[in-house]
Tab-separated table of C-alpha atoms and ligand atoms in Angstrom:
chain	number	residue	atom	x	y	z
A	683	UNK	CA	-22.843	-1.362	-1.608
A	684	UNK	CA	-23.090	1.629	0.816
A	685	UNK	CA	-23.223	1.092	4.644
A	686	UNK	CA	-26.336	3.315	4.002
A	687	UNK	CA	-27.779	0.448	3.113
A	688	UNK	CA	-26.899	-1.209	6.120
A	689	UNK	CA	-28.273	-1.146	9.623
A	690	UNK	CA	-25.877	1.296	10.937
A	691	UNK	CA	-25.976	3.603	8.268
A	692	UNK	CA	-29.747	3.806	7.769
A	693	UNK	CA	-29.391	5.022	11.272
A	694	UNK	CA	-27.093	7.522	11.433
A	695	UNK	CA	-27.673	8.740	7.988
A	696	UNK	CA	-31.276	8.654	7.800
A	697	UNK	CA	-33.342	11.932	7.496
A	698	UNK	CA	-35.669	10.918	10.439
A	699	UNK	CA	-35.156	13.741	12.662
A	700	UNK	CA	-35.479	11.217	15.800
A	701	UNK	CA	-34.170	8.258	15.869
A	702	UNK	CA	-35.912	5.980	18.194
A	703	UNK	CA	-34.091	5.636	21.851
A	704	UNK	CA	-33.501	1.490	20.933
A	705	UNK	CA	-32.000	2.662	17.537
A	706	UNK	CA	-30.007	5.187	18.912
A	707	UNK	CA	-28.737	2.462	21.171
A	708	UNK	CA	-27.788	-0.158	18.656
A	709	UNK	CA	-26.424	2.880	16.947
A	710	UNK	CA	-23.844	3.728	19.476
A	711	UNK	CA	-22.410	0.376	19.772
A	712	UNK	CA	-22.016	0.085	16.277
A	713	UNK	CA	-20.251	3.144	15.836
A	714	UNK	CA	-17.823	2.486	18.885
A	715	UNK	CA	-16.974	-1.100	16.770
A	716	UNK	CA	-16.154	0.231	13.349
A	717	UNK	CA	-14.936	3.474	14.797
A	718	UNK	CA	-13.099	2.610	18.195
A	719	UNK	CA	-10.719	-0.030	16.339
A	720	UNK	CA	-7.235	-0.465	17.726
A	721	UNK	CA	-5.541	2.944	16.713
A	722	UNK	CA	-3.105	1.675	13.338
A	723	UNK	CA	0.365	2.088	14.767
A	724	UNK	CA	2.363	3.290	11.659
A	725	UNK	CA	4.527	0.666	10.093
A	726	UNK	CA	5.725	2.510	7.268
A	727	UNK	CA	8.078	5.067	7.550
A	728	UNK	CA	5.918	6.985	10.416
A	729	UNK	CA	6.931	6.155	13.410
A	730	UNK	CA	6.260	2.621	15.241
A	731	UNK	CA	5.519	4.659	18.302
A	732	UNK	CA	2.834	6.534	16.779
A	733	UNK	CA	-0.638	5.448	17.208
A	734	UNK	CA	-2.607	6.493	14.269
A	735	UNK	CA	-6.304	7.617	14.031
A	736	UNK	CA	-6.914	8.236	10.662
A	737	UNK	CA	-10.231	9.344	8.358
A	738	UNK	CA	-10.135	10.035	4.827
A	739	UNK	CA	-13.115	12.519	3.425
A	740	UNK	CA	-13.579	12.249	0.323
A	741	UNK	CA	-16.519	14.097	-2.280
A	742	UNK	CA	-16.698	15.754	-5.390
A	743	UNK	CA	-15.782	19.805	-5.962
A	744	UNK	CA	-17.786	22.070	-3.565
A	745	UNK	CA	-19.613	18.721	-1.787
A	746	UNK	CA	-18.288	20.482	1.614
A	747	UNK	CA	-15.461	18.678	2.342
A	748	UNK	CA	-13.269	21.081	3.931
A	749	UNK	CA	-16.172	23.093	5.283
A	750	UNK	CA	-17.145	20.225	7.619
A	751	UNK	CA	-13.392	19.134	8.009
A	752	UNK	CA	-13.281	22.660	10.448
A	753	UNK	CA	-16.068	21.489	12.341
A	754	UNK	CA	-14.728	18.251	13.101
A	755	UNK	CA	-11.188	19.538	14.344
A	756	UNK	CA	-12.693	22.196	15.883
A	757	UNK	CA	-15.069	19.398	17.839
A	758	UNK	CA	-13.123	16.746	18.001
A	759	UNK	CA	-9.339	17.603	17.384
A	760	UNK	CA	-8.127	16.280	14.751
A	761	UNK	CA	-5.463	17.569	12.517
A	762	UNK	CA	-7.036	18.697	9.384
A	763	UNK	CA	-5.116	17.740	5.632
A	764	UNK	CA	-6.382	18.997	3.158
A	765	UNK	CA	-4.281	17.319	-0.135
A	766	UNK	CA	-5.541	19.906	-2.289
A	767	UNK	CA	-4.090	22.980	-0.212
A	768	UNK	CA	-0.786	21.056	0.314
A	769	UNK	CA	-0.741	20.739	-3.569
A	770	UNK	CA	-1.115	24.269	-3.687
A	771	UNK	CA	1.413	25.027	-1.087
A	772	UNK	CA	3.984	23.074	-3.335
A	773	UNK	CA	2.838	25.491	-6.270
A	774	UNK	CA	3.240	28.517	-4.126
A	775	UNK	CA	6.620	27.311	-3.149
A	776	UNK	CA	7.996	27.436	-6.390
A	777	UNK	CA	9.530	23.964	-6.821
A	778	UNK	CA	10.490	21.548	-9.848
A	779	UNK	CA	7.118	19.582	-8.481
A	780	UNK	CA	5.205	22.620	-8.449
A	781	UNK	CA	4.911	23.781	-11.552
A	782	UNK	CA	4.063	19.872	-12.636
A	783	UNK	CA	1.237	20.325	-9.858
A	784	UNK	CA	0.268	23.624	-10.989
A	785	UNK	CA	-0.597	22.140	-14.363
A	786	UNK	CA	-2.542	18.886	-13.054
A	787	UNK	CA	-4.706	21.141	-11.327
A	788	UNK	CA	-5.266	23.759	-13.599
A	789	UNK	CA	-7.012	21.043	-16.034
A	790	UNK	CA	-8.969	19.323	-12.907
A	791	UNK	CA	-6.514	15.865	-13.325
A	792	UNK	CA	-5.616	14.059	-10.468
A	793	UNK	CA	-1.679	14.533	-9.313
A	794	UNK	CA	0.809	11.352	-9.643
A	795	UNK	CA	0.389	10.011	-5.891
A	796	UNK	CA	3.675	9.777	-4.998
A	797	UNK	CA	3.977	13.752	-5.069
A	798	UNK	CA	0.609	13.929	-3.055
A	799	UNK	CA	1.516	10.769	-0.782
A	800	UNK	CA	5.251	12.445	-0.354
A	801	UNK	CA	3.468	15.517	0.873
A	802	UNK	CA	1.288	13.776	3.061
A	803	UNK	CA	3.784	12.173	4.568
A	804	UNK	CA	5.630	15.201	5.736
A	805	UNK	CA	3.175	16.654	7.273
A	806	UNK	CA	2.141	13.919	8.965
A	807	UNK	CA	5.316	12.882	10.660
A	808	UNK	CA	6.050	16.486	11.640
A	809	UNK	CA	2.660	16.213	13.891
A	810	UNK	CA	2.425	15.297	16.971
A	811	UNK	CA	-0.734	14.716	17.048
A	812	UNK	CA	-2.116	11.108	15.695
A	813	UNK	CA	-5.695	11.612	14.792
A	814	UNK	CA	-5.889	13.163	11.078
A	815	UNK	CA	-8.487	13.788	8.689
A	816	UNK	CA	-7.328	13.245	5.393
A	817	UNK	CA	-9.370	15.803	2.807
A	818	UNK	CA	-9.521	15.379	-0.808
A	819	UNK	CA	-7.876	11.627	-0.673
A	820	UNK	CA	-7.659	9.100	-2.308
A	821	UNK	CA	-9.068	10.402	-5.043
A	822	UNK	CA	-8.544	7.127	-6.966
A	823	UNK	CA	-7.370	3.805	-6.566
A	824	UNK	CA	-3.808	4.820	-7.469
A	825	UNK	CA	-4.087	7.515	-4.684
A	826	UNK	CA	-5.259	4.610	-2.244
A	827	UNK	CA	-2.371	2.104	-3.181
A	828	UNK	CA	0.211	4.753	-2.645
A	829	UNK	CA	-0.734	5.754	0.461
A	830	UNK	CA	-1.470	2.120	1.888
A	831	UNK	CA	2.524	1.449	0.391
A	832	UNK	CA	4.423	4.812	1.208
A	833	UNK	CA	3.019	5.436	4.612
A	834	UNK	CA	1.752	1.716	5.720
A	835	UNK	CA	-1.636	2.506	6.794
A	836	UNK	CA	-4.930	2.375	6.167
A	837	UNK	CA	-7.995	4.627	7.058
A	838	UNK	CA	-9.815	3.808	9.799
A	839	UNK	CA	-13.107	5.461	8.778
A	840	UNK	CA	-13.656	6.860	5.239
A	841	UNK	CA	-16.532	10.283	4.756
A	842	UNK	CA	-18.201	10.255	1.589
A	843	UNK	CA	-20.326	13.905	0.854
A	844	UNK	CA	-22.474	12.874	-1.488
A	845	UNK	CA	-23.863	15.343	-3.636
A	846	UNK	CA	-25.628	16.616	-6.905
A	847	UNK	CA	-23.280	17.787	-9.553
A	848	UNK	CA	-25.738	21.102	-10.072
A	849	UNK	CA	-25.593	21.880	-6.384
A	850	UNK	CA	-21.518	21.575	-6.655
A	851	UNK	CA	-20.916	23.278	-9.280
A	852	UNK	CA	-22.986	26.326	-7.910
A	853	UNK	CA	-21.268	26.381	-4.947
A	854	UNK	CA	-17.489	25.961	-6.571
A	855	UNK	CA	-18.684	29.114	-8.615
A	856	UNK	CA	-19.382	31.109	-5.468
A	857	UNK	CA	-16.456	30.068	-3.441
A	858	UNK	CA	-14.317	32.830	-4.410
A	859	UNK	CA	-10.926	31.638	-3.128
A	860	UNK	CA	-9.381	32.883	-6.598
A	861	UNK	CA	-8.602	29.443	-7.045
A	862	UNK	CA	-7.144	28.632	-10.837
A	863	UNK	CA	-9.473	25.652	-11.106
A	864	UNK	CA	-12.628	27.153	-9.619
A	865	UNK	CA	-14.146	28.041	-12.887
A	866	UNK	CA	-16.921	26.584	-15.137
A	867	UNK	CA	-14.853	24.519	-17.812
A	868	UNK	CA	-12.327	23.442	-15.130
A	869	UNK	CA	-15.121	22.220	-12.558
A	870	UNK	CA	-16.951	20.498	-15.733
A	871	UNK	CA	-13.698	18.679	-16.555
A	872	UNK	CA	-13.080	17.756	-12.610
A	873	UNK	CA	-16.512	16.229	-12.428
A	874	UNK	CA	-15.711	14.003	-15.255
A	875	UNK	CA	-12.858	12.802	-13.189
A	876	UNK	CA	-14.395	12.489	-10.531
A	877	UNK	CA	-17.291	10.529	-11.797
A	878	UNK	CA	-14.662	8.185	-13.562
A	879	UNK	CA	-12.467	7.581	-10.359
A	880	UNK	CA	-14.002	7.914	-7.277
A	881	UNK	CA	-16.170	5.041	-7.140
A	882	UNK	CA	-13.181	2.119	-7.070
A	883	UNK	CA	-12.209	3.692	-3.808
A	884	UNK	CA	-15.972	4.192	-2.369
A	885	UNK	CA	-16.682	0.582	-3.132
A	886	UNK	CA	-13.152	-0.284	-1.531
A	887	UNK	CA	-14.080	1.185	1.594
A	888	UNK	CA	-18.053	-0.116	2.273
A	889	UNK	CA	-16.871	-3.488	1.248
A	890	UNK	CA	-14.258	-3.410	4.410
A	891	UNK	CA	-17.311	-1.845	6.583
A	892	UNK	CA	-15.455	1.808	7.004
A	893	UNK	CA	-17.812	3.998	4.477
A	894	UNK	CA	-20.212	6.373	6.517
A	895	UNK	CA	-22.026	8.065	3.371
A	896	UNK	CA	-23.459	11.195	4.039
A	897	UNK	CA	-26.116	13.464	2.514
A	898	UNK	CA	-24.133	16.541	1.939
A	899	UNK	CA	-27.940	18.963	0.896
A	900	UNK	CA	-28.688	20.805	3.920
A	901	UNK	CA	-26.948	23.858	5.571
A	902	UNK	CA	-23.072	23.410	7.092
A	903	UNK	CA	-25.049	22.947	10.241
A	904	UNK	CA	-27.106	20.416	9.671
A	905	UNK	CA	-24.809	18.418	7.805
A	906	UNK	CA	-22.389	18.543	10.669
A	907	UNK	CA	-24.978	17.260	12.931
A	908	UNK	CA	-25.320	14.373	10.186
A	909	UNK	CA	-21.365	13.731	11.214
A	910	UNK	CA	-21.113	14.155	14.738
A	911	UNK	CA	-22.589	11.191	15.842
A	912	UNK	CA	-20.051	9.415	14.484
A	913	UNK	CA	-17.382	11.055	15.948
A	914	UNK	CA	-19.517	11.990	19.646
A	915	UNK	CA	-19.663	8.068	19.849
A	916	UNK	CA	-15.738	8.162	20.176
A	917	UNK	CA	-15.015	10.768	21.879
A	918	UNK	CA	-12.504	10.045	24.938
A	919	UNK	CA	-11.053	7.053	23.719
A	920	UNK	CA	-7.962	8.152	21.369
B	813	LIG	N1	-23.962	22.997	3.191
B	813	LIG	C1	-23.576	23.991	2.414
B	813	LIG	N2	-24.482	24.729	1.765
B	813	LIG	C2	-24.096	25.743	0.953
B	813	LIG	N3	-22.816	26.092	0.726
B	813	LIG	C3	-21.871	25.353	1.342
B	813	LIG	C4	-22.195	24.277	2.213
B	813	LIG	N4	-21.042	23.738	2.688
B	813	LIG	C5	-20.049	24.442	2.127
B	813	LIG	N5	-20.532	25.425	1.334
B	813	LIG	C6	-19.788	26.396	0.541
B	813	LIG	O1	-19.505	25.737	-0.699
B	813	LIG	C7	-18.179	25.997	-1.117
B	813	LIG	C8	-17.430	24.671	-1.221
B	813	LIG	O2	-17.256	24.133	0.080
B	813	LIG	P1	-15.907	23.409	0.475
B	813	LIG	O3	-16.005	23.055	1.909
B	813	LIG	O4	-14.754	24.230	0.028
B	813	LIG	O5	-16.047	22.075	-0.424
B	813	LIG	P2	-14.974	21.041	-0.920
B	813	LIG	O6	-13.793	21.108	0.009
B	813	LIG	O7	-15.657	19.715	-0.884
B	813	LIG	O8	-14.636	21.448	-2.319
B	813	LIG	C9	-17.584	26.976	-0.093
B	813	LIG	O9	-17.714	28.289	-0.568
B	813	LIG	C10	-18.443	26.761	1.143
B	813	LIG	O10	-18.522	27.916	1.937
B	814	LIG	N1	-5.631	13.687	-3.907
B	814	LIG	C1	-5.641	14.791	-4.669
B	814	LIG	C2	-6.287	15.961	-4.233
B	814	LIG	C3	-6.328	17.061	-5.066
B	814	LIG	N2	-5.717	17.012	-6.270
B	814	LIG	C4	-5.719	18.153	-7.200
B	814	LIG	O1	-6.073	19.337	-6.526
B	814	LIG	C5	-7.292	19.864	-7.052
B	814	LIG	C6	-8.058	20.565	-5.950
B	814	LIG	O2	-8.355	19.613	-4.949
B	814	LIG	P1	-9.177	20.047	-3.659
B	814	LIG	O3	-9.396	18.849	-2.825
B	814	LIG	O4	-8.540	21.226	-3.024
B	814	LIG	O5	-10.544	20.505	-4.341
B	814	LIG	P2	-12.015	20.515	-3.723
B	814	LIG	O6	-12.606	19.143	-3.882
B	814	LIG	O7	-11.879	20.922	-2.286
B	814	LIG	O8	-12.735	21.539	-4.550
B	814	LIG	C7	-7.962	18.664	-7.691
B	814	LIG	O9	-8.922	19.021	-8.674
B	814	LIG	C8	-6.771	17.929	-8.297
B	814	LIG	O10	-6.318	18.571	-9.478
B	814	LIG	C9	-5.065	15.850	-6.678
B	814	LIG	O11	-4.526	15.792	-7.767
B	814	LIG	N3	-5.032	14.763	-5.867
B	815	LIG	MG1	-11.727	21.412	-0.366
């Protein structure tokens, strides 16, 4: 069940261009509830101290994670982790992990966690900064388990770009990153995992009240407009 489907989500999410002032209203509150909870203070091996903010985006190859993921931190600044690019820092770097990593990715399959969870970690206790948005992860619900376990938190809002399959795969082709896994039989096999795994994790999330799904057809400007609100109605209070 998606919070789409729900009162809040109908509203933020829905294609009405303008929301009626009373909806808007009901809308804000809302959003301050799920969004405004107590910051997680890291009880893991982050820092007590640290009060954690904390919003995984997740959705398919090419659904625009990363593209919106600039416009939030440069909105709203976060910290921006992409698990994808750290995975490819690893390869770059040359290490034993690496060239495990390097063939994971080349056949679209999903990393063992703990190498993923081991890099998030890093970064994220290096950073001062509390508020993160976590791209690319979980990918499944061994990717969610491992990062509830190793770093002893838990998201307190989850992005979902939902998206056609036709409409990612065109615009995976035209990305040109020179990315190993950017091409047609890789993206065909990284839908297929992505079809098989993702959904555990979406369903996860709604059922705890912290999916916002969001309709990722549109240009990278009016999709962002489709997040802000639920970031505007925050603003101030980390
Ligand atoms: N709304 C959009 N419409 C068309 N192309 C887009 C849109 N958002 C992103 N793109 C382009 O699609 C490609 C994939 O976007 P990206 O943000 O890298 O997705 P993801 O991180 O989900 O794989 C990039 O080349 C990006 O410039
Ligand atoms: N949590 C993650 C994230 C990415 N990956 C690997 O890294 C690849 C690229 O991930 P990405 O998030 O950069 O890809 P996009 O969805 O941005 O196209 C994935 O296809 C996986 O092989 C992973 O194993 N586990
Ligand atoms: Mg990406």
């Amino acid at each position: 069940m998606w919070r789409r489907a729900t009162s809040l989500s109908s509203l933020i999410f829905s294609s009405s261009r303008r929301p009626l002032r009373d909806q808007q209203g009901a809308y804000s509150l809302k959003a301050w509830e799920f969004f405004c909870a107590e910051p997680f203070k890291g009880e893991g091996c982050l820092s007590k101290e640290k009060n954690l903010f904390i919003t995984f985006v997740l959705g398919g190859p090419g659904s625009g994670k990363g593209t919106q993921c600039a416009k939030i931190v440069e909105n709203f600044g976060y910290t921006h982790l992409s698990a994808g690019e750290l995975l490819r820092q690893e390869i770059a770097s040359n290490s034993e992990d690496g060239a495990v990593i390097l063939d994971m990715i080349k056949e679209g399959k999903i990393v063992p966690s703990e190498m993923t969870v081991k890099l998030l970690k890093k970064e994220m206790e290096s950073c001062d900064n509390g508020k993160f948005l976590i791209d690319g992860f979980p990918r499944n619900e061994e990717n969610r388990i491992a990062f509830e376990q190793i770093i002893g938190a838990e998201p307190n809002s989850v992005l979902f770009f939902d998206c056609p399959e036709e409409e990612m795969i065109k615009r995976v082709l035209n990305r040109n990153e020179g990315r190993v896994d950017d091409n047609i039989d890789t993206i065909r096999k990284r839908l297929k995992v992505f079809a098989a795994s993702h959904y555990p994790v979406i369903e996860y999330y709604s059922k705890k009240g912290k999916l916002y799904k969001i309709d990722a057809i549109g240009t990278e400007d009016e999709i962002f407009e489709r997040v802000r609100p639920v970031f505007a109605a925050c603003k101030g209070a980390h």
